[in-house]
XYZ file of C-alpha atoms in Angstrom:
501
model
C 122.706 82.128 139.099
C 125.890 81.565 136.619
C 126.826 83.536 133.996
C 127.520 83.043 129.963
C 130.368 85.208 128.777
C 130.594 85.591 124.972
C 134.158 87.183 124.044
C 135.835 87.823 120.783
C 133.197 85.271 119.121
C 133.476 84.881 115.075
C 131.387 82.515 112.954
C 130.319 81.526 109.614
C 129.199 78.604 107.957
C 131.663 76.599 105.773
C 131.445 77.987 102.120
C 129.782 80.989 102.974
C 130.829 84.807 101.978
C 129.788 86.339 104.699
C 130.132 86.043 108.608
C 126.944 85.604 111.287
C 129.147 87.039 114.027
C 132.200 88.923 113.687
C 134.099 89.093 116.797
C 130.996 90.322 118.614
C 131.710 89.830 123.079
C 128.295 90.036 125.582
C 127.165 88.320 128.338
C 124.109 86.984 129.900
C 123.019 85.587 133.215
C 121.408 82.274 133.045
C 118.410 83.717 136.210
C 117.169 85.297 132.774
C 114.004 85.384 130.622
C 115.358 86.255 127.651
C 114.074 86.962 124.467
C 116.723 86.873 121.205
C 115.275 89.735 118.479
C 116.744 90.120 115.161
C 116.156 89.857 111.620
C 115.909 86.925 109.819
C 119.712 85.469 109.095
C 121.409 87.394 111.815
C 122.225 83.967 113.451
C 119.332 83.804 116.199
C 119.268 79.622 115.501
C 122.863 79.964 115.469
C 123.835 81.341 118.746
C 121.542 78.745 120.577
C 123.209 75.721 118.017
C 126.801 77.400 119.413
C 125.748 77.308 122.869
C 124.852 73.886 122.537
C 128.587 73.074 120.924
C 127.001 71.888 117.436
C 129.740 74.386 115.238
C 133.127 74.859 115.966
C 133.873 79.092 116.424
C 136.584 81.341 116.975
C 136.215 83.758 120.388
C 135.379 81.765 123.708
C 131.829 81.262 125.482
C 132.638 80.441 129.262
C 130.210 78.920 131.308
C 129.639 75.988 133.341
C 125.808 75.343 132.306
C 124.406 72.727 130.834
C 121.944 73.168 127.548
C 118.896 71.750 126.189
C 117.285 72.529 123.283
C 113.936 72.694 121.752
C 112.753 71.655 119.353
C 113.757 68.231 119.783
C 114.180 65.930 116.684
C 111.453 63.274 116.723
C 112.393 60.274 114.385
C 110.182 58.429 112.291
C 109.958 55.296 114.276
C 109.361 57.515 117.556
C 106.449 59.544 115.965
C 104.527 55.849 115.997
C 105.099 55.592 119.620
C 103.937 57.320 122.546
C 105.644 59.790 124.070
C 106.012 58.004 127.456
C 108.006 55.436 125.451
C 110.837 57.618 124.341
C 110.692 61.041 126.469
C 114.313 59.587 127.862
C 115.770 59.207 124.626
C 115.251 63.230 124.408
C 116.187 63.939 127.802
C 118.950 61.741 129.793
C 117.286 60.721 132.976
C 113.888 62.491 132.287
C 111.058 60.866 135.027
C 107.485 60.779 133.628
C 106.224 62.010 136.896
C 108.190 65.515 136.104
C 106.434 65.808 132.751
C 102.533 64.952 133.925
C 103.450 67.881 136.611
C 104.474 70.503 133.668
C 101.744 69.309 131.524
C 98.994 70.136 134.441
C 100.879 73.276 134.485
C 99.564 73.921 130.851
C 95.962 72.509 131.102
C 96.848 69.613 129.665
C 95.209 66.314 129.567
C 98.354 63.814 130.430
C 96.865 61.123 128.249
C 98.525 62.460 125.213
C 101.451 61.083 127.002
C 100.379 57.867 125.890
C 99.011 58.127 122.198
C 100.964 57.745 119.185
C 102.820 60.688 118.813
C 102.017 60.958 114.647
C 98.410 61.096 115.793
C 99.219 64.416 118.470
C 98.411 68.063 116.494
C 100.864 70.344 116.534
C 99.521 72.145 119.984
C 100.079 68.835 121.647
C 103.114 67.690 120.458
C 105.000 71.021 121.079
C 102.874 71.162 125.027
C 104.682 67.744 125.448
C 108.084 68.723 124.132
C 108.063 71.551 126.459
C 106.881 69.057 129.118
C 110.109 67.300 128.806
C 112.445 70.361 128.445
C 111.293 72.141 131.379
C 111.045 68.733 133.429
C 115.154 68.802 134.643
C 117.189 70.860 137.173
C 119.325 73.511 136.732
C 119.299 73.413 133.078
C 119.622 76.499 130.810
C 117.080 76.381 128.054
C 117.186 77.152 124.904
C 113.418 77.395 122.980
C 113.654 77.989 119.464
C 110.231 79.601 117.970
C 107.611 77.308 120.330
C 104.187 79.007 118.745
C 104.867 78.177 114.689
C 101.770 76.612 113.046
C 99.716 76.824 117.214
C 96.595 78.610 116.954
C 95.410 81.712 119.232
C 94.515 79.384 122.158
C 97.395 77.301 122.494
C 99.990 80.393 122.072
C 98.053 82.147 125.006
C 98.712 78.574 126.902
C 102.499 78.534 126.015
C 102.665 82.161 126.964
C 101.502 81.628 130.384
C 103.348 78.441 131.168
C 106.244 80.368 129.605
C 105.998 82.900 132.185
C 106.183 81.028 135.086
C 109.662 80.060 134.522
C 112.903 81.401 134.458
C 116.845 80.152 132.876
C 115.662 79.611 129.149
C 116.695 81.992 125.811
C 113.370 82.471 123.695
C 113.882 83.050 120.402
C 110.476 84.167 118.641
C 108.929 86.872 116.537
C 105.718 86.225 117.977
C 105.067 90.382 120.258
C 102.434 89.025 121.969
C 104.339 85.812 123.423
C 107.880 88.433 123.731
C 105.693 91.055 126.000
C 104.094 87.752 128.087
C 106.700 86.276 129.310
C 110.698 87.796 129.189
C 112.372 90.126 131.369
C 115.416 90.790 129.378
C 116.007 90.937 125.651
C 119.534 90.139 123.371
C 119.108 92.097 119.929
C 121.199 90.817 117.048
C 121.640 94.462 116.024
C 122.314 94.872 112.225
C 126.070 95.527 113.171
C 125.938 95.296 117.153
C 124.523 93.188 120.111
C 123.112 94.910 123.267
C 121.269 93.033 126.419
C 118.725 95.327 127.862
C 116.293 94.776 130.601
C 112.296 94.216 129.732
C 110.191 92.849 127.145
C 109.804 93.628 123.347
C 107.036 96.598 123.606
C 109.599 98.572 125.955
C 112.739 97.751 124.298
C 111.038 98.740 120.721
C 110.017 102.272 122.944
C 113.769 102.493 123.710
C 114.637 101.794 119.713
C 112.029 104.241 118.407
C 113.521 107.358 120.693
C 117.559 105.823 120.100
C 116.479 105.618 116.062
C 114.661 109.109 116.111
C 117.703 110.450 117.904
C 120.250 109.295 115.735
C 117.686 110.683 112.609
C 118.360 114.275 114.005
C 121.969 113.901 115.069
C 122.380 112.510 111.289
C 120.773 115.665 109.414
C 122.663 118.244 111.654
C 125.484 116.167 110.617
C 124.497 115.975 106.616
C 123.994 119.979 107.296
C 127.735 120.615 108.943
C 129.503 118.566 106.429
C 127.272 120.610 103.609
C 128.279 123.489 105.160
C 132.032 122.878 105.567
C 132.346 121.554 102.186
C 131.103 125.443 100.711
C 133.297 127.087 102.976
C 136.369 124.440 101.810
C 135.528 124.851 97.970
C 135.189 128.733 98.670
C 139.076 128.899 100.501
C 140.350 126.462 97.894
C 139.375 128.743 94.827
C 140.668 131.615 96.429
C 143.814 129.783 97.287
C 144.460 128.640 93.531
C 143.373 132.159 92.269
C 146.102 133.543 94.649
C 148.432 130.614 93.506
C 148.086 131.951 89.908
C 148.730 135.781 90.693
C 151.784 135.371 92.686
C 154.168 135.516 90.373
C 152.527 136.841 87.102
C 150.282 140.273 86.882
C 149.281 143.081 84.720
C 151.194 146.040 85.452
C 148.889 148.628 83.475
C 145.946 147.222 85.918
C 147.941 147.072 88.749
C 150.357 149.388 88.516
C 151.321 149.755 92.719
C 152.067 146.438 93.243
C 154.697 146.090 95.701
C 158.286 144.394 94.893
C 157.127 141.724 98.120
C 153.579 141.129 96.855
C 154.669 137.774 96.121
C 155.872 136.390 99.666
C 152.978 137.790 101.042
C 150.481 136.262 98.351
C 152.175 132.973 98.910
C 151.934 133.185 103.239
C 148.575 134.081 103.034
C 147.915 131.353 100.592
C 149.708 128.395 101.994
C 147.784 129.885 105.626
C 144.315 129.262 103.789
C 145.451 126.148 102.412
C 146.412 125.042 105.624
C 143.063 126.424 106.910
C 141.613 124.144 104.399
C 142.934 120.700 105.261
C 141.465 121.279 108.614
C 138.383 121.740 107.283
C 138.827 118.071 105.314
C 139.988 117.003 108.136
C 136.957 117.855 110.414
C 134.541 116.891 107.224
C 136.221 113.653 107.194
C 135.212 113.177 111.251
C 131.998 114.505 110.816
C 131.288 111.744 108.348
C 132.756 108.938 110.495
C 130.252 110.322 113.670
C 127.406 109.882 110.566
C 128.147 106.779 109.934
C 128.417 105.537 113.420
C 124.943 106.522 114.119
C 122.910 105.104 111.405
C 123.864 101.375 111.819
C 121.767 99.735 114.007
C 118.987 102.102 112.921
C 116.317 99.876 110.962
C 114.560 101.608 108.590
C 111.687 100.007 107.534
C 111.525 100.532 103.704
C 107.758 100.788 102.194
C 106.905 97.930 99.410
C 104.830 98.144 97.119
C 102.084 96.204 95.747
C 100.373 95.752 91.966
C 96.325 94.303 93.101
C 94.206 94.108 89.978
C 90.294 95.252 90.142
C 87.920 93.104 89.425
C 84.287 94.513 87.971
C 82.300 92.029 90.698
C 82.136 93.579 94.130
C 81.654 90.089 95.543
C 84.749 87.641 94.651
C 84.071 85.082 96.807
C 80.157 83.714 97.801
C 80.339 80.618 100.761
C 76.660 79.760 102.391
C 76.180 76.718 103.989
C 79.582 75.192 102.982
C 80.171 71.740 104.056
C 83.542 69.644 103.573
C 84.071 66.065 104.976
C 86.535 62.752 103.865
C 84.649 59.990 103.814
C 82.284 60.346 107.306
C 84.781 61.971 109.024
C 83.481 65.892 108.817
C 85.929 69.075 108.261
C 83.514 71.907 108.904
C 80.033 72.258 108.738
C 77.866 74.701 107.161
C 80.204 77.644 106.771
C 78.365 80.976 105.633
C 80.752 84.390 104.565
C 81.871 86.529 101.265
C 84.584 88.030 100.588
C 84.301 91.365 99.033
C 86.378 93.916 96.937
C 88.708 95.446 99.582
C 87.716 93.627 102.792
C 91.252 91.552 104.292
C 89.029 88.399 106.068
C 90.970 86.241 108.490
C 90.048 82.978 109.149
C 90.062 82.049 112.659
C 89.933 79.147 114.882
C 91.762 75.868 116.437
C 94.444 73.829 114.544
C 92.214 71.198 112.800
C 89.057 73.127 112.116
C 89.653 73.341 108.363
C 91.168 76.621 107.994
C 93.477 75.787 105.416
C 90.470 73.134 103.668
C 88.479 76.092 102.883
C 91.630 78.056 101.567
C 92.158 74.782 98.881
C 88.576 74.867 98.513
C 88.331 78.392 97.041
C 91.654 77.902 95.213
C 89.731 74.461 94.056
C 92.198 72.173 95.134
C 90.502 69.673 96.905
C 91.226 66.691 95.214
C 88.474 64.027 94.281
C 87.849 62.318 97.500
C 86.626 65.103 99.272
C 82.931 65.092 99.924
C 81.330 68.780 99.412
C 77.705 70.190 99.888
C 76.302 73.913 100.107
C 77.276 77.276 97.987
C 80.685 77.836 96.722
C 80.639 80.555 94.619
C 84.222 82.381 92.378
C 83.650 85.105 90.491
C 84.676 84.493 87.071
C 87.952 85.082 85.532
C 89.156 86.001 89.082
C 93.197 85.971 89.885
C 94.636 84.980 92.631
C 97.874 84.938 94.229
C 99.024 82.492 97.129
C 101.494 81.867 100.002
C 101.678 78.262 101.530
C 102.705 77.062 104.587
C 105.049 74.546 102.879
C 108.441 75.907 101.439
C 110.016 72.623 100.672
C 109.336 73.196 97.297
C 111.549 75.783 96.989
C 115.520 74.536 95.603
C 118.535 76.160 93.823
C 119.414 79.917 93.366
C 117.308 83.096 93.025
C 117.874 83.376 89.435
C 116.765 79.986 88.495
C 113.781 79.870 90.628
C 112.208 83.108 88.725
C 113.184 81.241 85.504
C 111.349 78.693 86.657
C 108.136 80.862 88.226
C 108.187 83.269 85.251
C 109.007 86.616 87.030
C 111.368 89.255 87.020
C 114.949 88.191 88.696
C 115.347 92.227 89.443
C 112.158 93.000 90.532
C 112.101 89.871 92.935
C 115.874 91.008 94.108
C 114.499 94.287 95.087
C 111.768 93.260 97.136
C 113.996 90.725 98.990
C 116.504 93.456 99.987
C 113.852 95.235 100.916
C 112.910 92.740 103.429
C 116.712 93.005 104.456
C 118.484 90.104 102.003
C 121.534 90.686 101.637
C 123.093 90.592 98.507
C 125.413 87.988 98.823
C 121.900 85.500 99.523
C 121.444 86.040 95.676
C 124.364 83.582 94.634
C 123.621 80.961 97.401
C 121.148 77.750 97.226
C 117.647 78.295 98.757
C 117.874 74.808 100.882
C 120.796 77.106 102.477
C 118.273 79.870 103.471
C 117.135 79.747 107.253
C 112.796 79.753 107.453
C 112.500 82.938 107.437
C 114.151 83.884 104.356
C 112.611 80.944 102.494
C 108.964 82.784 103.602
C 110.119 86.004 102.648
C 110.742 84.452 99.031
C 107.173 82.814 98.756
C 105.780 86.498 99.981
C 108.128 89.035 97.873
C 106.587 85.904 94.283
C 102.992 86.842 95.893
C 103.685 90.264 95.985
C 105.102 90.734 92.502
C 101.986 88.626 91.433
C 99.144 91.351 89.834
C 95.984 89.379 91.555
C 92.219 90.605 92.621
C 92.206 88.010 95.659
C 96.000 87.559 97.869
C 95.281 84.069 100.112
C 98.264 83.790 102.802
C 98.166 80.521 104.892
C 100.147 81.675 107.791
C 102.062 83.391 105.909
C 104.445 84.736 108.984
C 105.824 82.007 110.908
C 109.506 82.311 110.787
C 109.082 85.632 109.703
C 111.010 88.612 112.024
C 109.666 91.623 113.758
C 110.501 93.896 111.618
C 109.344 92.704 108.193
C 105.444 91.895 109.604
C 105.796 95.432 110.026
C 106.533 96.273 106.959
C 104.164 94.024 105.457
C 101.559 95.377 107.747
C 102.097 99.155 106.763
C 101.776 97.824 102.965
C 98.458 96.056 103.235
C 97.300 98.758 105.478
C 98.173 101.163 102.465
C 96.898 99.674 99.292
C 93.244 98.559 99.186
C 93.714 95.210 97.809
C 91.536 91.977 98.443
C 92.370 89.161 101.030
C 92.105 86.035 102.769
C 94.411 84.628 105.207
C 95.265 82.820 108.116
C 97.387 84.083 111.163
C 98.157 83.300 114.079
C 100.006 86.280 115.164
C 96.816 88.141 116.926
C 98.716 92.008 116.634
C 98.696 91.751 113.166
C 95.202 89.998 112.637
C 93.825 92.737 114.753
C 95.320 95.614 112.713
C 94.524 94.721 109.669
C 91.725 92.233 109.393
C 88.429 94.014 108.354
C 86.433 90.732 108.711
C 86.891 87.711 111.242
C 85.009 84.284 110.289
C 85.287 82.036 112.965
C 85.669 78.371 111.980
């Protein structure tokens, strides 16, 4: 077991305004299962990038450990061979042997070894990748989201592999694949970092009671400094008042004034003036201990959503559904509706036409595609939809909604809702990491008025905390949809209806 010490580290990336660590110090022990949480942006990609000596930073990580990374980058001419032909390319002095024995560790057939890579799904290219990474000694590994675009069945595989080893950082937003398989978590607070001991579920637990905590400490704070600030105002008026009547008065209303009336107004009024600066004074440390508590604490702001209602009940009417390319079948007699109100998920194994059917109803099949059965759209119906793909999206915030027809403010809103930060606005969107670039495709969707939402996987990339927030707004407006997820905690809170592909 070695260590990684982190000390004094500052970064950000050339021509940015802001910094992704500023002079933040932790350390970690490379024995570890450790799971990296934060929000999208706080620099989760860029930590494991810095351990692997990619940026130049200010501060000092000191270890002796040597790195490797996943994903690796798979060229064009390598995705046309096999993966026996180049796994040492990726991996100096990797030994096929090594990777057959971590692929039987998955369940995996090692023939995929040996077909082109191109023609691998994503499952089986990221079982192999893994192969290789975990195939050396007394490396330190660094996994960067493993489950994006994998179905149900081949997260619950990575999961288990996953947690039979140790030495690797996990970064992944994934709860299910967190709880499975990490013993120790690194938050990227929103202005700290803390290492804990567990999984996600029980440092979440730990959050919930810290957050709630700090809540309560925060009102009887907001309640002391309201309190002060009366009795402050109250000493300062009588203090001027006093001010004011030291040296002038009214001798036919007071005519036994003393001849000393005015040292004595002026003691007792520089004493309650004095009185009252210690009163700022506290006020001013009550509001620093407020502000210290509330920074890490992540409340999750409530969006909002504008679903039209459509007069048919049923929007959507599939029986016997059949799509195929030439003789080479998609699916095969697919029978379910989709009804005002009902949220149906569409379930089953990468390649079984999940997304087919989603370009189907949004009748974007294209011309070569051979269709047979019922595929009925209620007329005039609106929809609104996320895509995987966010490669379409280029240049700032402001011309993008010029661009989509929507309002710049509106769209702003949402976005810092989801925890932008402002300075994102000015930037390019091919600067945005995954996440964010999701975020924008969901905040257009939700500022779209539609009877029938369609998300295709609409959350890889996406952090923790905003499914969460997403998953408290569909769970509070009844509004009409069809997705696809991977993420099984939030398909089995909010799906009404499961089709199985």
């Amino acid at each position: 077991m070695a260590q990684i010490l982190v000390n004094n580290l500052s970064f950000g990336y050339e021509g940015s305004f802001d910094l992704i660590f500023d002079d933040v110090s932790f350390s970690i022990d490379t024995d570890w299962k450790l799971g990296l949480i934060g929000r999208n942006g706080k620099g989760k990609s860029t930590f494991l990038n810095l351990l692997m000596g990619k940026y130049k930073y200010q501060g000092t990580i000191q270890t002796n450990t040597v790195f490797d990374y996943f994903p690796y980058v798979i060229t064009d001419e390598q995705m046309k061979q096999s993966a026996a032909e180049f796994i040492e390319d990726l991996k100096s002095g990797c030994e096929s042997w090594r990777v057959i024995c971590e692929l039987n560790l998955m369940g995996v057939d090692t023939e995929i070894l040996y077909r082109p890579f191109e023609t691998l799904s994503h499952g089986e290219r990221t079982k192999v990748l893994l192969a290789v990474l975990f195939s050396g000694e007394n490396d330190f590994l660094l996994v960067d989201e493993p489950t994006n675009h994998l179905d149900v069945e081949s997260r619950a595989v990575i999961r288990k592999y996953l947690a039979q080893k140790k030495g690797f950082i996990l970064v992944s937003h994934d709860r299910e694949l967190l709880d499975g398989c990490i013993d120790h978590v690194l938050v990227l607070n929103r202005q700290t970092i803390e290492v804990q001991t567990g999984n996600f579920s029980s440092w979440w637990e730990n959050k919930e009671k810290k957050d709630a905590y700090a809540q309560a400490e925060n009102k009887k704070h907001l309640k002391e400094i309201e309190k002060l600030g009366r009795a402050a105002a109250s000493m300062s008026d009588w203090a001027a008042k006093s001010e004011k009547n030291k040296i002038g008065f009214d001798p036919v209303n007071v005519p036994d004034r003393p001849k000393n009336a005015r040292s004595y107004i002026s003691s007792k009024t520089k004493k309650m003036q004095a009185k009252v600066k210690q009163m700022e004074k506290r006020i001013n440390r009550e509001i620093e201990e407020k502000e210290d508590l509330l920074v890490d604490v992540e409340s999750v702001v409530d969006l909002k959503i504008m679903p039209m209602v459509h007069h048919k009940e049923v929007l959507v009417n599939v029986r016997d559904f059949s799509v195929a390319y030439g003789m080479k079948p998609v699916f095969d007699k697919i029978t379910f509706q989709i009804k005002k109100g009902e949220r149906v998920c569409l379930k089953g194994a990468n390649g079984c036409g999940k997304s087919t059917m989603i370009k189907a109803i949004l009748q974007t099949l294209g011309e070569n595609a051979n269709k047979s059965g019922m595929l009925e759209i209620a007329a005039g119906i609106v929809t609104s939809y996320v895509n995987q793909d966010t490669s379409g999206l280029h240049g700032t915030i402001r011309e993008y909604c010029r661009e989509q027809g929507i309002d710049e403010s509106l769209l702003c809103a949402i976005l810092r809702q989801l925890d932008f930060d402002r300075v994102q606005f000015v930037k390019k969107m091919e600067d945005f990491s995954e996440g964010q670039k999701k975020k924008v495709l969901l905040a257009t969707s939700l500022l779209t008025p539609a009877h029938l939402y369609i998300w295709d996987e609409p959350f890889n990339y996406i952090d923790v905390f905003s499914r969460m927030q997403i998953e408290k707004l569909i769970e509070t407006y009844d509004f009409t949809m069809l997705f696809v997820e991977h993420d099984s905690r939030f398909c089995e809170k909010i799906a009404t209806k499961i089709v199985d592909m």
